[in-house]
CSV table of C-alpha atoms and ligand atoms in Angstrom, one decimal:
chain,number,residue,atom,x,y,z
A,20,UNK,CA,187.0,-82.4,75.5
A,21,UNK,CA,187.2,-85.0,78.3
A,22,UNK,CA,190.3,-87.1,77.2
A,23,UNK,CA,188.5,-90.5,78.7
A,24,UNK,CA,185.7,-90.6,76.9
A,25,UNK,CA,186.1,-88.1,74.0
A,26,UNK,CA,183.1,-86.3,74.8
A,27,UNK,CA,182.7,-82.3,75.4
A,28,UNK,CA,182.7,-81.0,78.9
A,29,UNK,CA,179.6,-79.4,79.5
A,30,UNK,CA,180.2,-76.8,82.9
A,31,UNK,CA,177.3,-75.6,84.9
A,32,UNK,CA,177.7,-72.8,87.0
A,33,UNK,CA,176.5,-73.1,90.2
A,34,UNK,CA,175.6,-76.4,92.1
A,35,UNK,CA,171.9,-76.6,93.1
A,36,UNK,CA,169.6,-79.4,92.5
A,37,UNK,CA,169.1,-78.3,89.0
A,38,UNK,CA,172.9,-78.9,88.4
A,39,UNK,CA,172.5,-82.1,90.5
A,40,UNK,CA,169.9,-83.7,88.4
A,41,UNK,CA,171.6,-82.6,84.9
A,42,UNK,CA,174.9,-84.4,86.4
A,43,UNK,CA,172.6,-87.5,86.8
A,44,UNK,CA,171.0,-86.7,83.5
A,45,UNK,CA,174.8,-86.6,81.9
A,46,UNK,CA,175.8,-90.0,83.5
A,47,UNK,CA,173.1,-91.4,81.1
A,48,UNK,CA,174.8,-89.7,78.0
A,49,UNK,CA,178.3,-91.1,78.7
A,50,UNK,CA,179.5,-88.2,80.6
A,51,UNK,CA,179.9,-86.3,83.5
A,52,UNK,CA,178.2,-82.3,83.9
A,53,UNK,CA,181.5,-80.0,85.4
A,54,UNK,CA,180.2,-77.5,88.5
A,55,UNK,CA,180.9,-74.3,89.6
A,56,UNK,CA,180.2,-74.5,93.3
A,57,UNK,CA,180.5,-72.6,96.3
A,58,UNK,CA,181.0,-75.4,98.7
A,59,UNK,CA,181.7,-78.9,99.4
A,60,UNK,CA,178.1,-79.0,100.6
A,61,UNK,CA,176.1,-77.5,97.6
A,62,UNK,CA,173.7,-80.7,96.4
A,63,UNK,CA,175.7,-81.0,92.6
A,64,UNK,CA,179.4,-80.9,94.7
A,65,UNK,CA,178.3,-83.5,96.6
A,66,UNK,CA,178.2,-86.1,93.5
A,67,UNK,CA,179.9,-84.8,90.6
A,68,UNK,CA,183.5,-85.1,90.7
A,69,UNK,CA,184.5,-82.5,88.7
A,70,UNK,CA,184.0,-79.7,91.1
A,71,UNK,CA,185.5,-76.0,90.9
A,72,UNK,CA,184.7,-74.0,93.8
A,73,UNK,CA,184.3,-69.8,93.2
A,74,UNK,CA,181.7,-67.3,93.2
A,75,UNK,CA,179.9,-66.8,89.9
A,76,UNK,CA,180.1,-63.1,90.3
A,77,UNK,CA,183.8,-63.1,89.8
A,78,UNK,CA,185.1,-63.3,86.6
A,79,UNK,CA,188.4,-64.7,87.2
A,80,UNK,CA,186.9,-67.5,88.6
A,81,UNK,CA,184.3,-68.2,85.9
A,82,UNK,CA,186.9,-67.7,83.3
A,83,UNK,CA,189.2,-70.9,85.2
A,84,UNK,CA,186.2,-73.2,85.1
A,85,UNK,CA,185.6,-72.0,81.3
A,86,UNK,CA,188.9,-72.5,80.5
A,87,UNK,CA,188.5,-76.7,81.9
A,88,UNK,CA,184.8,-76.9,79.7
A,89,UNK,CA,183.7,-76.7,76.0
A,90,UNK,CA,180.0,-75.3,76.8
A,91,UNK,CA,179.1,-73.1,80.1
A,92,UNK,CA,175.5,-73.4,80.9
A,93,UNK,CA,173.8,-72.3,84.4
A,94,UNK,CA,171.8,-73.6,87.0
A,95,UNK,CA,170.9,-70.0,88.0
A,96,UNK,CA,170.3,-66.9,86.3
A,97,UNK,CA,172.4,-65.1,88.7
A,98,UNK,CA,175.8,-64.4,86.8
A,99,UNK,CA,176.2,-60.7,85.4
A,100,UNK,CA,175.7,-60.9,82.0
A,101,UNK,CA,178.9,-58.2,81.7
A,102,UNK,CA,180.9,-61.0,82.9
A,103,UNK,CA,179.4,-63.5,80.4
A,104,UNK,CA,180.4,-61.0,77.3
A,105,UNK,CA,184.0,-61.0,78.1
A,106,UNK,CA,184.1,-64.9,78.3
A,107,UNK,CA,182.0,-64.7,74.7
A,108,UNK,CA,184.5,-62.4,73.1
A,109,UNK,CA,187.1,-63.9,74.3
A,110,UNK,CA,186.1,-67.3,72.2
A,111,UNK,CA,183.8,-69.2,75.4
A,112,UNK,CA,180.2,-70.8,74.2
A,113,UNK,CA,177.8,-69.7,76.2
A,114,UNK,CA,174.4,-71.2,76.4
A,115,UNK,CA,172.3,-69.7,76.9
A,116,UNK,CA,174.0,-66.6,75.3
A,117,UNK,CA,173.8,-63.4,77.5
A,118,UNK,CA,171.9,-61.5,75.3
A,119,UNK,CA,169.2,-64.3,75.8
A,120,UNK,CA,169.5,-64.9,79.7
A,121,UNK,CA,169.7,-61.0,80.4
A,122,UNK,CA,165.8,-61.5,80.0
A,123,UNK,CA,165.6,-64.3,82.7
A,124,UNK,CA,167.8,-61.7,84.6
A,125,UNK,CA,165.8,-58.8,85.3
A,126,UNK,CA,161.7,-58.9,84.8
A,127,UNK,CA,161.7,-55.1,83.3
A,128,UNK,CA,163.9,-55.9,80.5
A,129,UNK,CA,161.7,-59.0,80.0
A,130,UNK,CA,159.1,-57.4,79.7
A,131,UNK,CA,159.7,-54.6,77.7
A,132,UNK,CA,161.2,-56.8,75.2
A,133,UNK,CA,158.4,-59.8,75.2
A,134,UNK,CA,155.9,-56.6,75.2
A,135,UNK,CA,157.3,-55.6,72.2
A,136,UNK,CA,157.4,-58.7,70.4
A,137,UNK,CA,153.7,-58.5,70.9
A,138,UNK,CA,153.3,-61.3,73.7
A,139,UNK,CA,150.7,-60.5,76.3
A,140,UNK,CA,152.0,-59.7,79.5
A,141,UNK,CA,150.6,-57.5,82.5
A,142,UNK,CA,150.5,-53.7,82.5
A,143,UNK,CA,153.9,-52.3,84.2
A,144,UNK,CA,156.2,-49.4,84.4
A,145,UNK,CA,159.5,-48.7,85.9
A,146,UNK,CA,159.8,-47.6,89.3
A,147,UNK,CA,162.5,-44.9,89.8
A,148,UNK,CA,160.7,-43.0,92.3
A,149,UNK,CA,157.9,-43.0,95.0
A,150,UNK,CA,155.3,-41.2,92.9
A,151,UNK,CA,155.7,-43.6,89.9
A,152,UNK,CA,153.9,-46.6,91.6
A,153,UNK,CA,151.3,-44.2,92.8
A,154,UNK,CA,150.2,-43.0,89.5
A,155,UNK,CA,150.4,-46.5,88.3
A,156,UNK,CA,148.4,-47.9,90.8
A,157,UNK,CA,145.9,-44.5,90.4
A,158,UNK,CA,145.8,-45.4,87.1
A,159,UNK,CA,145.2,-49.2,86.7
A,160,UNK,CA,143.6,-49.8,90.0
A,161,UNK,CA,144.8,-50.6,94.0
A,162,UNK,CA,146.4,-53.0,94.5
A,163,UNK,CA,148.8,-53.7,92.5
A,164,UNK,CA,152.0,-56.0,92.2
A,165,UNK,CA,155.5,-54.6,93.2
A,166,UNK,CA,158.6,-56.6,91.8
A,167,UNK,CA,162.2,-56.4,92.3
A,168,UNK,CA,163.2,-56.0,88.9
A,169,UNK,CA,166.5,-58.2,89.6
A,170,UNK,CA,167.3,-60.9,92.2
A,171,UNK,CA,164.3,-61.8,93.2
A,172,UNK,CA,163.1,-65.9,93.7
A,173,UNK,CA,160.5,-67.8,94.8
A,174,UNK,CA,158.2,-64.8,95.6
A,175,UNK,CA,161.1,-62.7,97.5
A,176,UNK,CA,161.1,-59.6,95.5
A,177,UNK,CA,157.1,-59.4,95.2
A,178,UNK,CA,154.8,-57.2,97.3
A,179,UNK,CA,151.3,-56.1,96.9
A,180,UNK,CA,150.5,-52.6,97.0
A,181,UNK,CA,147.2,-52.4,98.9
A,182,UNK,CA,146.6,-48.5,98.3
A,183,UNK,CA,148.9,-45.4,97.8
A,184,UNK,CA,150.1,-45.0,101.4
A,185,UNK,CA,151.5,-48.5,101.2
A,186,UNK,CA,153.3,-47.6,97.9
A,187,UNK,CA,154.3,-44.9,99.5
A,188,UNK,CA,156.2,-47.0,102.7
A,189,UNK,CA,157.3,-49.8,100.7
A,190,UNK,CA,158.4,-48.1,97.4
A,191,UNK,CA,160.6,-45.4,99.7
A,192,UNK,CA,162.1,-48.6,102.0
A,193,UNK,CA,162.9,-50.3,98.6
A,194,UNK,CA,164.4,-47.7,96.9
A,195,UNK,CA,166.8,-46.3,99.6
A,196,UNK,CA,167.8,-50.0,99.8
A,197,UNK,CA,169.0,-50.0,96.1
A,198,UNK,CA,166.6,-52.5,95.1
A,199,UNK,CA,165.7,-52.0,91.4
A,200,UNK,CA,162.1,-52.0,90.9
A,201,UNK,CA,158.9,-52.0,88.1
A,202,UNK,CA,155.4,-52.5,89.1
A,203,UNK,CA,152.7,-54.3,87.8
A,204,UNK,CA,149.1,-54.6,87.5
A,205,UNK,CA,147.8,-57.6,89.2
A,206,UNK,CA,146.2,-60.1,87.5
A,207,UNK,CA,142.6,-61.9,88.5
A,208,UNK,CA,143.6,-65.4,87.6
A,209,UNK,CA,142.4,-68.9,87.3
A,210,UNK,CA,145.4,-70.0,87.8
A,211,UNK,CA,148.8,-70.7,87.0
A,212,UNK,CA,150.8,-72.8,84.2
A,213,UNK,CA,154.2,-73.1,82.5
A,214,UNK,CA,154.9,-74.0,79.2
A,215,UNK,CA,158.5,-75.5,79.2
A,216,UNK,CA,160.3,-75.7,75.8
A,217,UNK,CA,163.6,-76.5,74.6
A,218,UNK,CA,165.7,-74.8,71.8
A,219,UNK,CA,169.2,-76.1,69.9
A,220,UNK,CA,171.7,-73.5,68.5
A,221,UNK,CA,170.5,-75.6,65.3
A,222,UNK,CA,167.1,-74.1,65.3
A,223,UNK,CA,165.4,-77.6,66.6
A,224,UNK,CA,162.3,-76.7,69.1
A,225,UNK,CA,160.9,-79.3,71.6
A,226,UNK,CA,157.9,-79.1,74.1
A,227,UNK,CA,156.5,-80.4,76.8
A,228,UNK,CA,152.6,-81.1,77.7
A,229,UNK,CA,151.3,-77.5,79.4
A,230,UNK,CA,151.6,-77.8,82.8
A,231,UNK,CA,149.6,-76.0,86.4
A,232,UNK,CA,151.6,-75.3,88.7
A,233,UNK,CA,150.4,-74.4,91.9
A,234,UNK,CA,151.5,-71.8,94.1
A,235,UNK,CA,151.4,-71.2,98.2
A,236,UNK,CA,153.2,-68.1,99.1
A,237,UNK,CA,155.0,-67.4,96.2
A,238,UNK,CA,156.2,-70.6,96.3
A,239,UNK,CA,155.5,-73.3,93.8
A,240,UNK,CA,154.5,-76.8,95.7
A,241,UNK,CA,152.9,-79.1,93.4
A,242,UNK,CA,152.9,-79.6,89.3
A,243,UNK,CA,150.2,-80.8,87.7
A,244,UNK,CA,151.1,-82.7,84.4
A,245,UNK,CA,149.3,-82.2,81.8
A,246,UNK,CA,147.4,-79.0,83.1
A,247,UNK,CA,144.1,-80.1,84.2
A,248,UNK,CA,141.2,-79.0,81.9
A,249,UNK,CA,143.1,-77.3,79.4
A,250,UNK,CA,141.7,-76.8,76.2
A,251,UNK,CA,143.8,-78.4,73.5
A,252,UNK,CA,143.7,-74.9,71.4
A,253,UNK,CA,144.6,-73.1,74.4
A,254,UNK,CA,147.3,-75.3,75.3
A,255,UNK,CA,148.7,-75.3,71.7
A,256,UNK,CA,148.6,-71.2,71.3
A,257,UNK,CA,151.0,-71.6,74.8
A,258,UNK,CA,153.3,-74.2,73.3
A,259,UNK,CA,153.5,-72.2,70.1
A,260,UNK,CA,154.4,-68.7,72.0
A,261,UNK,CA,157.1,-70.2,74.1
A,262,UNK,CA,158.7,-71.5,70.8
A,263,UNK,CA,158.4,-68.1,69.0
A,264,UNK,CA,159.9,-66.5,72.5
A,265,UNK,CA,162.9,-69.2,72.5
A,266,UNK,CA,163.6,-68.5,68.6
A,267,UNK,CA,163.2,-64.3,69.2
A,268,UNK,CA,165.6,-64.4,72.2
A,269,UNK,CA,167.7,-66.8,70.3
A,270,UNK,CA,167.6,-69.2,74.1
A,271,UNK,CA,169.5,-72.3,73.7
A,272,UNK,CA,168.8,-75.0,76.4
A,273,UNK,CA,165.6,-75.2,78.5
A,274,UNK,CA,163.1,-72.2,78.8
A,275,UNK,CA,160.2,-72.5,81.2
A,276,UNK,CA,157.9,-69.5,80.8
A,277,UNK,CA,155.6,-69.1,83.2
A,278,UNK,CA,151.7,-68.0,82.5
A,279,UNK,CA,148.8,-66.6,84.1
A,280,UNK,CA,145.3,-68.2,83.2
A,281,UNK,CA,142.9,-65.1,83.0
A,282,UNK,CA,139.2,-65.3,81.1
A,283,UNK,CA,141.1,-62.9,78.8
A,284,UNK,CA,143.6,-65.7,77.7
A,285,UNK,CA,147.2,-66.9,78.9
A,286,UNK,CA,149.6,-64.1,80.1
A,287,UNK,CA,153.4,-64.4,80.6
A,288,UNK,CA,154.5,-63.9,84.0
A,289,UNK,CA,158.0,-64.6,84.3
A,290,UNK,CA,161.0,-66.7,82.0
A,291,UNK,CA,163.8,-69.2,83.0
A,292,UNK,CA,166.3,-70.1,81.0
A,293,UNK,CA,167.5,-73.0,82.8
A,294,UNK,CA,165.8,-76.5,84.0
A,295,UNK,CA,162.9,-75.5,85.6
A,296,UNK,CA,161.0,-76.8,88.6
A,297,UNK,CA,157.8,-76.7,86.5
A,298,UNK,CA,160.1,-79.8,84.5
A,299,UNK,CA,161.1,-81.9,87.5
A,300,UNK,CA,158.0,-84.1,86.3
A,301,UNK,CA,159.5,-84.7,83.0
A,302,UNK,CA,162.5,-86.9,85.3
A,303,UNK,CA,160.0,-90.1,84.8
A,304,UNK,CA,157.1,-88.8,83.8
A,305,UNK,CA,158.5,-87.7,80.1
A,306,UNK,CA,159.8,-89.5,77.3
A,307,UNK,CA,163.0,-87.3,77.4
A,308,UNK,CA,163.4,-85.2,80.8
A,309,UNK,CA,164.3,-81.7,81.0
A,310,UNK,CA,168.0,-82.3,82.3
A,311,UNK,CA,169.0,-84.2,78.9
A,312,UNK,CA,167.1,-82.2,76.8
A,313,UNK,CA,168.9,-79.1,78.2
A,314,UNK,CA,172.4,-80.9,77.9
A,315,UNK,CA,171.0,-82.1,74.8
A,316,UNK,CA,170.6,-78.7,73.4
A,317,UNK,CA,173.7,-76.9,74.8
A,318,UNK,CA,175.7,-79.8,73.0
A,319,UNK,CA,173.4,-79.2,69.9
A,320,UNK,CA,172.7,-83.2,69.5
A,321,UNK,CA,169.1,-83.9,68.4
A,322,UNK,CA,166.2,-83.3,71.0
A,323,UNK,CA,164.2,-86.1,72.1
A,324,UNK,CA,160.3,-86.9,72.1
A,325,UNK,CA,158.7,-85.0,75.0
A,326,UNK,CA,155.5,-86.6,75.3
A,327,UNK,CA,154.1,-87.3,78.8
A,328,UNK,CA,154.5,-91.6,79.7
A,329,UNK,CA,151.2,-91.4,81.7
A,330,UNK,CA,147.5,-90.1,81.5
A,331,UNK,CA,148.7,-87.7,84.7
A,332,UNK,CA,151.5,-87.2,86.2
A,333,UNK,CA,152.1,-85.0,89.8
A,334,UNK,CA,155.3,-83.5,91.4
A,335,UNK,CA,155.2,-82.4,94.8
A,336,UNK,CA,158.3,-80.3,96.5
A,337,UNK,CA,159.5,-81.6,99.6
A,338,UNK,CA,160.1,-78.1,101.5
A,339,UNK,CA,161.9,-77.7,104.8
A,340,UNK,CA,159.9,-77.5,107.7
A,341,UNK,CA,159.6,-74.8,110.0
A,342,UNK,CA,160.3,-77.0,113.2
A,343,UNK,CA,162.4,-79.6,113.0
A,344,UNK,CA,161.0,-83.1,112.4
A,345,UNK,CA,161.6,-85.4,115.3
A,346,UNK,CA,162.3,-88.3,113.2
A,347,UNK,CA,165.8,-88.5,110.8
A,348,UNK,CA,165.7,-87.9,107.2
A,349,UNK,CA,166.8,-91.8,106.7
A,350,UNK,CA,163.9,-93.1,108.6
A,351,UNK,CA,161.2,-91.1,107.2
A,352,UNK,CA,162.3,-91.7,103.2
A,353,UNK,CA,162.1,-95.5,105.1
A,354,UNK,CA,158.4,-95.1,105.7
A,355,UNK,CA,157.7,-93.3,102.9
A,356,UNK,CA,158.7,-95.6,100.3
A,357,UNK,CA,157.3,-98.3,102.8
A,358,UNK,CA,153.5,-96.5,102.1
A,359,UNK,CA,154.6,-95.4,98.5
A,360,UNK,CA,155.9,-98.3,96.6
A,361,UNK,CA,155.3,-95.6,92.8
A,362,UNK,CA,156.9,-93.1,94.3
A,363,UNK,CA,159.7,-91.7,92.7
A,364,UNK,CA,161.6,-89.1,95.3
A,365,UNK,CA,164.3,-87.0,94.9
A,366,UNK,CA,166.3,-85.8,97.7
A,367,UNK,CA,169.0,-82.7,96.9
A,368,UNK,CA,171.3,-83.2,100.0
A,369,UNK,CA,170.2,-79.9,101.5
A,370,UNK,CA,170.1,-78.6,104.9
A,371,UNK,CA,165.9,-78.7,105.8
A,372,UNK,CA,165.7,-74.9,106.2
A,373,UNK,CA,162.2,-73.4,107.0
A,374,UNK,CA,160.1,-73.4,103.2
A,375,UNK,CA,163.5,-74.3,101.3
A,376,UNK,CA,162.7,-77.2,98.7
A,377,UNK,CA,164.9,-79.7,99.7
A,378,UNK,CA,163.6,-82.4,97.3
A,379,UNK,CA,160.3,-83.6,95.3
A,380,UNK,CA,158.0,-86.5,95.1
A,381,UNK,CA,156.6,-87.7,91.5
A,382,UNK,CA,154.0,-89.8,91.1
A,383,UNK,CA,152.4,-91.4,87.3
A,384,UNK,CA,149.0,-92.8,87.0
A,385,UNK,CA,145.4,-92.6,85.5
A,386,UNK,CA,143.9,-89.4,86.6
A,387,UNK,CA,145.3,-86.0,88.7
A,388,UNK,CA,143.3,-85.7,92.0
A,389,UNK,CA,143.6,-89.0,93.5
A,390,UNK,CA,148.0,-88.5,92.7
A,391,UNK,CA,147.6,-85.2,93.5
A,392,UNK,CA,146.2,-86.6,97.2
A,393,UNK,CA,148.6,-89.2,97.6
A,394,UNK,CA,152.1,-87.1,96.1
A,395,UNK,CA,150.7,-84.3,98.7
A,396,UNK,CA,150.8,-86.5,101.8
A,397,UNK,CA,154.0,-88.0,100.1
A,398,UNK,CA,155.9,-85.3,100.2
A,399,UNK,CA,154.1,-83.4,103.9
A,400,UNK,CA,155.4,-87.0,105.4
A,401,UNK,CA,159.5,-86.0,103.9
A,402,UNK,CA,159.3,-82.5,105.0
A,403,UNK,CA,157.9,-83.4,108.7
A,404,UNK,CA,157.6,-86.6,109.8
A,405,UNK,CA,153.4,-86.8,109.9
A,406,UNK,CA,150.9,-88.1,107.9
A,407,UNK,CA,148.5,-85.9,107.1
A,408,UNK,CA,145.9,-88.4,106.8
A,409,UNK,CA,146.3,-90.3,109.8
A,410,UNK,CA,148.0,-93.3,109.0
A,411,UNK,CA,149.5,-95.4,111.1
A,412,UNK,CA,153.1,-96.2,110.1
A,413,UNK,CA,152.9,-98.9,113.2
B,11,LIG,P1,159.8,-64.8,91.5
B,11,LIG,O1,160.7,-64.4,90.4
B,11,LIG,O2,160.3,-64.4,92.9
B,11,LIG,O3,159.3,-66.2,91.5
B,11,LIG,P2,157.3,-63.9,90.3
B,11,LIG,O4,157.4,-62.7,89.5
B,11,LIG,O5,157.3,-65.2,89.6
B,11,LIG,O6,158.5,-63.9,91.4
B,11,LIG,O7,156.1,-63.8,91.3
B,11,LIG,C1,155.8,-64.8,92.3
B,11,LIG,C2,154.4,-65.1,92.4
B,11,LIG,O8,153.6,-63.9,92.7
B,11,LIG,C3,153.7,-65.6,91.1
B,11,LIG,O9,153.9,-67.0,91.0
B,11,LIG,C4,152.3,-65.2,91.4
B,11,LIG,O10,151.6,-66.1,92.2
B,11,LIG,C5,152.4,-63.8,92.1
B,11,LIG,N1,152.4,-62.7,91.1
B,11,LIG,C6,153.4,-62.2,90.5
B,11,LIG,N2,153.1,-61.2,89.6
B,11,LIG,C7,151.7,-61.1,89.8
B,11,LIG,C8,150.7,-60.2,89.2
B,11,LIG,N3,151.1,-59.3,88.3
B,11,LIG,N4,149.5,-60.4,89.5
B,11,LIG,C9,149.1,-61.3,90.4
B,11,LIG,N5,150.0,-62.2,91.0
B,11,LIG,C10,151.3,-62.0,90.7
């Protein structure tokens, strides 16, 4: 309880944007998110100012910042669950729960368990030696999808198989490294969506409009709000099996659950149990935004409406560019908001490393391809300094 204002202390381990943007969210509520940081320089150390700094792989530290919160949450899904049951048994409230997030953890265990609750996901099998990814790909067809079962992000930890001798190369590098691994088939797709829902330890579901979100690399770069075209009936079936996923793995806060769009139907991908970038859009573009409703739910107040505030609504990422922009930071979120007077931009303090989101670029209006266009060149003009289209800034 935070003696000033009466309220609980919710603590977030680890101090990315996503904890950044729940601090702000927090300020709203009368409070004030605590962070479990690394350093000074991580974007939620910067502006909260109740910082611890530790790793979140050592327990001693987690169980000091635990010991200064009522509620841990995460802005990562990178803590060892082992670590987390000590802090439960030991009387800490943990949301989401490790027995939830252990699913968010590692993609095997996922999908094993989303498999058997009867949700479609792709073909896959452990990979404990060379000559299981062989007869997988033998069997369900070249290429296929290899995944780091833990620790991968943003497409690190994915490969594509193109025919048994590269199994054979990649599989016996991976392995001798100690990575964990499953492979998968891969999927002919559309594209790709998210479904983002919220869950409170009392039971109470919210969700938001399906969303695309599209991919370059294995990185996501723009969000498309609502998805474009979606059939209402599909879009509902996707709303409804995030829910019943939320409720089976008992996840309380945010869960993003990210979907394939086949002719076949919708299949599950991947799961976060955390603010998701897929959500950044809810920020304006929502009646209640991701970052509240996930304090909301780890607090177990009410959730609030999720409907969307305009007809469309885009988010680009701003990501880092691979050579340095000639112009400062300062004067190019000058000209952009100069050209963009709707443009709502977020900025997460980060050093502009090479394809590293340092920030995002929302946009609301009438219909997706013309925001799409604009929250594109938006957010090109933040991560180098040009305009894409030309225009003259002069
Ligand atoms: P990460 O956890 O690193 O984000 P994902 O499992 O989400 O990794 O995969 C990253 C991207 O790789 C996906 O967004 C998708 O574009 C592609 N991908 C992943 N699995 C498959 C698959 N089975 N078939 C086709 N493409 C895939």
């Amino acid at each position: 309880m935070d003696p000033r204002t009466g309220f609980p202390i919710v603590g977030m381990v680890g101090g990315g944007q996503l904890a950044r943007m729940t601090h702000q969210a927090a300020i709203a509520l009368g409070q004030s998110l605590s962070v479990l940081a690394v350093s000074p320089d991580d974007p939620a150390a910067q502006v909260s100012p109740s910082v611890m700094f530790g790793q979140h792989t050592d327990l001693d530290a987690l169980r000091t910042f635990a010991d200064s919160c009522d509620v841990l949450t995460f802005d990562h899904e990178h803590v060892p669950a082992e670590h987390l049951r000590v802090l439960v048994a030991e009387g800490v409230t943990v949301h989401p729960g490790p027995d939830a997030l252990v699913h968010a953890q590692d993609k095997l265990v996922m999908r094993t368990r989303l498999a058997g609750l009867g949700v479609p996901v792709p073909p896959f099998a452990p990979v404990t030696e060379v000559a299981d990814a062989v007869k997988f790909g033998d069997e369900h067809g070249w290429p296929c999808v290899l995944k780091a079962s833990r620790g991968g992000y943003d497409g690190r930890g994915v490969w594509l198989l193109a025919d048994p001798d590269a199994a054979r190369a990649q599989v016996a590098t991976l392995l001798d490294a100690g990575t964990p691994l499953l492979v998968e088939q891969r999927v002919v797709m559309r594209r790709e969506l998210a479904a983002l829902v919220a869950r409170s330890p009392f039971g109470q579901g919210a969700c938001w409009p399906l969303v695309e979100t599209v991919q370059s690399d294995g990185i996501c770069v723009e969000v498309l709000a609502p998805a474009p075209g979606l059939s209402e009936e599909r879009a509902e079936r996707a709303q409804e099996l995030a829910l019943r996923v939320a409720a089976a793995l008992d996840v309380v806060g945010v869960l993003a659950v990210e979907l394939f769009d086949t002719d076949a139907g919708l299949v599950v991908n991947e799961l976060a149990m955390r603010p998701h970038n897929s959500g950044h859009w809810t920020i304006e573009g929502a009646r209640t935004s991701q970052f509240e409703q996930h304090l909301r739910a780890v607090l177990d107040y009410p959730l609030g409406a999720t409907d969307a505030l305009a007809p469309a609504v885009v988010m680009a990422n701003v990501l880092g560019a691979a050579t340095p922009p000639g112009m400062g930071a300062d004067e190019r979120l000058h000209h952009l908001l100069a050209r963009y007077r709707d443009a709502h931009v977020h900025l997460y303090g980060k050093p502009e490393r090479p394809g590293r989101k340092i920030g995002h670029v929302t946009m609301l209006g009438a219909a997706p391809a013309p925001l799409r266009e604009r929250a594109r060149l938006a957010a090109h003009w933040l991560s180098h300094g040009e305009w894409l289209d030309g225009y003259d800034i002069h």
